[in-house]
XYZ file of C-alpha atoms in Angstrom:
257
model
C -25.884 -14.635 -24.125
C -25.391 -10.870 -23.878
C -25.708 -11.248 -20.112
C -22.997 -13.935 -20.156
C -20.676 -11.617 -22.094
C -21.355 -8.914 -19.538
C -20.412 -11.231 -16.653
C -17.253 -12.354 -18.468
C -16.308 -8.715 -19.044
C -16.803 -8.084 -15.324
C -14.468 -10.969 -14.534
C -11.854 -9.688 -16.992
C -12.044 -6.185 -15.523
C -11.707 -7.488 -11.945
C -8.649 -9.548 -12.839
C -7.148 -6.620 -14.734
C -7.335 -4.553 -11.522
C -5.867 -7.452 -9.558
C -2.987 -7.751 -12.049
C -2.222 -4.025 -11.684
C -2.120 -4.266 -7.871
C 0.010 -7.438 -7.864
C 2.411 -5.950 -10.426
C 2.903 -2.883 -8.250
C 3.549 -5.124 -5.225
C 6.129 -7.066 -7.236
C 7.806 -3.862 -8.430
C 8.294 -2.839 -4.786
C 9.648 -6.163 -3.529
C 12.935 -4.441 -2.638
C 11.527 -1.095 -1.492
C 12.272 -0.318 2.142
C 9.198 -0.683 4.395
C 6.803 -0.950 1.423
C 3.338 -2.209 2.400
C 1.580 -4.432 -0.125
C -1.918 -3.688 -1.368
C -4.692 -6.260 -1.395
C -7.724 -5.948 -3.721
C -11.026 -7.055 -2.184
C -13.771 -8.252 -4.527
C -17.472 -8.766 -3.969
C -19.279 -11.746 -5.507
C -22.795 -10.609 -6.389
C -25.672 -13.095 -6.107
C -27.250 -14.150 -9.432
C -30.538 -12.596 -10.563
C -32.818 -15.484 -9.527
C -31.308 -15.564 -6.038
C -31.252 -11.797 -5.612
C -34.545 -10.750 -7.234
C -36.537 -13.971 -7.409
C -37.079 -16.173 -10.442
C -40.476 -14.616 -11.281
C -39.159 -11.054 -11.539
C -38.198 -10.026 -15.090
C -34.614 -9.233 -16.032
C -33.819 -5.498 -16.133
C -33.260 -4.054 -19.564
C -30.064 -2.286 -18.544
C -27.130 -4.669 -18.132
C -25.560 -2.457 -15.461
C -28.580 -3.086 -13.229
C -28.163 -6.832 -13.404
C -27.059 -8.699 -10.327
C -24.484 -11.480 -10.420
C -20.840 -11.428 -11.409
C -17.935 -9.959 -9.474
C -16.994 -6.361 -8.702
C -14.218 -4.516 -6.889
C -15.131 -3.715 -3.278
C -11.954 -1.894 -2.211
C -8.160 -1.964 -2.238
C -6.709 -2.223 1.255
C -3.121 -2.066 2.482
C -1.521 -4.794 4.572
C 0.350 -2.975 7.368
C 1.870 -6.099 8.902
C 5.433 -5.151 10.048
C 8.168 -6.519 7.797
C 11.396 -8.247 8.749
C 14.479 -6.207 9.681
C 17.578 -5.845 7.501
C 20.900 -5.123 9.226
C 22.770 -2.162 7.692
C 24.897 -1.005 10.675
C 24.373 2.580 9.473
C 23.780 5.077 12.269
C 21.199 6.858 10.075
C 19.106 3.770 9.339
C 16.156 3.227 11.673
C 13.509 0.512 11.752
C 10.328 0.406 13.780
C 9.731 -2.870 15.567
C 5.980 -3.421 15.749
C 3.362 -0.777 15.062
C 3.829 2.953 14.527
C 5.022 5.516 11.991
C 7.670 8.221 11.909
C 6.364 11.748 11.345
C 8.145 13.813 8.681
C 7.520 17.204 7.070
C 7.570 20.835 8.110
C 5.414 23.475 9.753
C 2.998 23.531 6.763
C 2.428 19.807 6.213
C 3.435 16.499 7.705
C 3.302 12.893 6.572
C 3.689 9.449 8.054
C 6.237 6.871 6.959
C 7.900 3.705 8.211
C 10.949 4.271 6.010
C 13.691 5.175 8.496
C 16.484 5.660 5.956
C 17.831 9.072 7.008
C 20.691 11.414 6.170
C 21.945 14.888 7.115
C 21.217 17.693 4.635
C 23.191 20.874 3.963
C 21.561 22.613 6.939
C 22.631 19.754 9.233
C 18.993 18.643 9.562
C 18.132 14.978 10.037
C 16.025 14.225 6.942
C 14.655 11.275 4.979
C 17.201 10.041 2.457
C 14.570 9.634 -0.288
C 12.683 12.935 0.034
C 14.891 15.286 2.069
C 12.021 15.828 4.515
C 12.960 16.613 8.118
C 12.012 13.912 10.595
C 10.008 15.485 13.435
C 10.222 15.224 17.184
C 7.379 14.652 19.641
C 6.891 18.434 19.841
C 6.942 18.895 16.051
C 10.505 20.241 15.755
C 13.218 19.417 13.247
C 16.500 17.972 14.505
C 19.790 19.710 13.674
C 22.987 17.784 14.317
C 25.905 19.984 15.507
C 28.814 20.129 13.086
C 31.105 19.151 15.955
C 29.286 15.818 16.339
C 31.173 12.764 15.124
C 28.037 10.608 14.987
C 24.639 10.226 16.646
C 23.060 7.671 18.933
C 19.312 7.005 18.879
C 17.698 5.048 21.683
C 14.805 2.589 21.192
C 12.347 5.254 22.394
C 13.731 7.765 19.858
C 15.971 10.084 21.917
C 18.659 11.525 19.590
C 22.053 12.283 21.161
C 25.093 13.623 19.256
C 28.429 12.110 20.253
C 31.887 13.622 19.908
C 34.977 11.878 18.545
C 35.482 10.232 21.943
C 31.902 8.916 21.979
C 30.963 11.377 24.677
C 27.370 12.706 24.593
C 26.962 16.366 23.654
C 23.436 16.816 25.004
C 20.080 15.560 23.726
C 18.613 16.962 20.486
C 15.059 15.706 20.952
C 12.875 12.612 20.836
C 11.578 11.301 17.509
C 7.803 11.177 17.201
C 6.340 7.695 16.725
C 2.627 7.973 16.039
C -0.447 6.000 14.988
C -3.451 7.190 12.956
C -6.897 6.856 14.515
C -7.543 4.010 12.038
C -5.132 2.399 9.586
C -7.755 2.372 6.834
C -7.806 6.176 6.969
C -4.242 6.316 5.639
C -3.819 7.288 2.003
C -0.707 6.338 0.047
C 0.773 9.334 -1.790
C 3.848 7.522 -3.138
C 7.441 7.017 -2.051
C 6.368 5.309 1.180
C 4.566 8.400 2.461
C 1.056 8.387 3.913
C -1.380 11.149 4.744
C -4.637 11.163 6.666
C -7.438 13.586 7.386
C -8.126 11.821 10.669
C -6.429 12.164 14.030
C -2.837 11.117 14.604
C -1.961 10.058 18.128
C 1.282 9.188 19.900
C 1.916 5.443 19.853
C 0.414 3.765 22.899
C 3.210 2.289 24.974
C 6.940 2.771 24.383
C 8.294 2.987 20.830
C 10.820 0.359 19.774
C 13.288 1.865 17.291
C 16.238 -0.211 16.065
C 19.247 1.870 14.950
C 21.351 0.290 12.219
C 18.406 -1.576 10.673
C 15.823 -1.007 7.931
C 12.436 -2.642 7.536
C 12.154 -4.921 4.504
C 9.338 -4.717 1.980
C 6.098 -6.469 2.928
C 5.992 -8.114 -0.507
C 6.662 -11.848 -0.662
C 7.906 -12.264 -4.233
C 7.069 -15.976 -4.472
C 3.480 -15.574 -3.238
C 2.896 -12.494 -5.380
C 4.225 -14.301 -8.471
C 1.916 -17.279 -7.863
C -1.082 -14.944 -7.510
C 0.054 -13.058 -10.603
C 0.082 -16.245 -12.692
C -3.334 -17.316 -11.361
C -4.889 -13.925 -12.027
C -3.354 -13.795 -15.508
C -4.927 -17.148 -16.377
C -8.317 -16.034 -15.015
C -8.122 -12.855 -17.086
C -7.308 -14.892 -20.189
C -10.182 -17.315 -19.486
C -12.680 -14.466 -19.259
C -11.428 -12.963 -22.530
C -11.772 -16.367 -24.214
C -15.331 -16.689 -22.879
C -16.197 -13.307 -24.389
C -14.809 -14.430 -27.768
C -16.677 -17.747 -27.562
C -20.004 -16.092 -26.748
C -19.470 -13.465 -29.436
C -18.842 -16.175 -32.037
C -21.910 -18.125 -30.858
C -24.042 -14.999 -31.097
C -22.730 -14.360 -34.607
C -23.600 -17.904 -35.744
C -27.066 -17.554 -34.198
C -27.734 -14.326 -36.083
C -26.523 -15.826 -39.356
C -28.839 -18.819 -38.941
C -31.940 -16.652 -38.581
C -34.093 -16.461 -41.721
C -33.893 -13.184 -43.617
C -37.001 -11.377 -44.836
């Protein structure tokens, strides 16, 4: 019975983690280029199957097999749909890749291409004020004489005057890929860091000016999973209560010396 309570507690804990992840996905349903997280669980074989029916049960509950446990939390990097904004400072990446932002001391990866111009005329992220970097690691400064900027699909930034005439190229935006997507670590606000290698994107980049990438969260699917996980959490809690009550009745029925 104690073992059953332990397994029910495992199930409640697993669904609590799942509820936290799904809630965060739901909270970011309207966040530009947000990538949803997916919890992965491992179903452990029961004792008889794992150790053999003739082997005795371990005294420590934590050494028991069976139940369910959290294996990892992964991020789904599937590209999201594009939202038309018609803003010259909104960029979306079609397909794979990340923009590189930061400075000489540190850099990060992001797919959020919502940009603006700061007080130093630098092209920066609208959310963090971080300069977006070029293929050679430079910041981009837009001349004060420029009326607006044009950015090609491969990331070449060109200021234009009031007559839409080019004023020379400012640089080419870096579009990169980590050595492995599972090496990326979320640090909040749609920024990622990695201790692994970061390489230029293989093949040409495909940047869409005047668009933003929508969140990867599907609100309907996340809500359905949220309801299911909530019910599973509640069922496990009820099982713990039921087994606790049964144990209490068993102890009360035992003869006292």
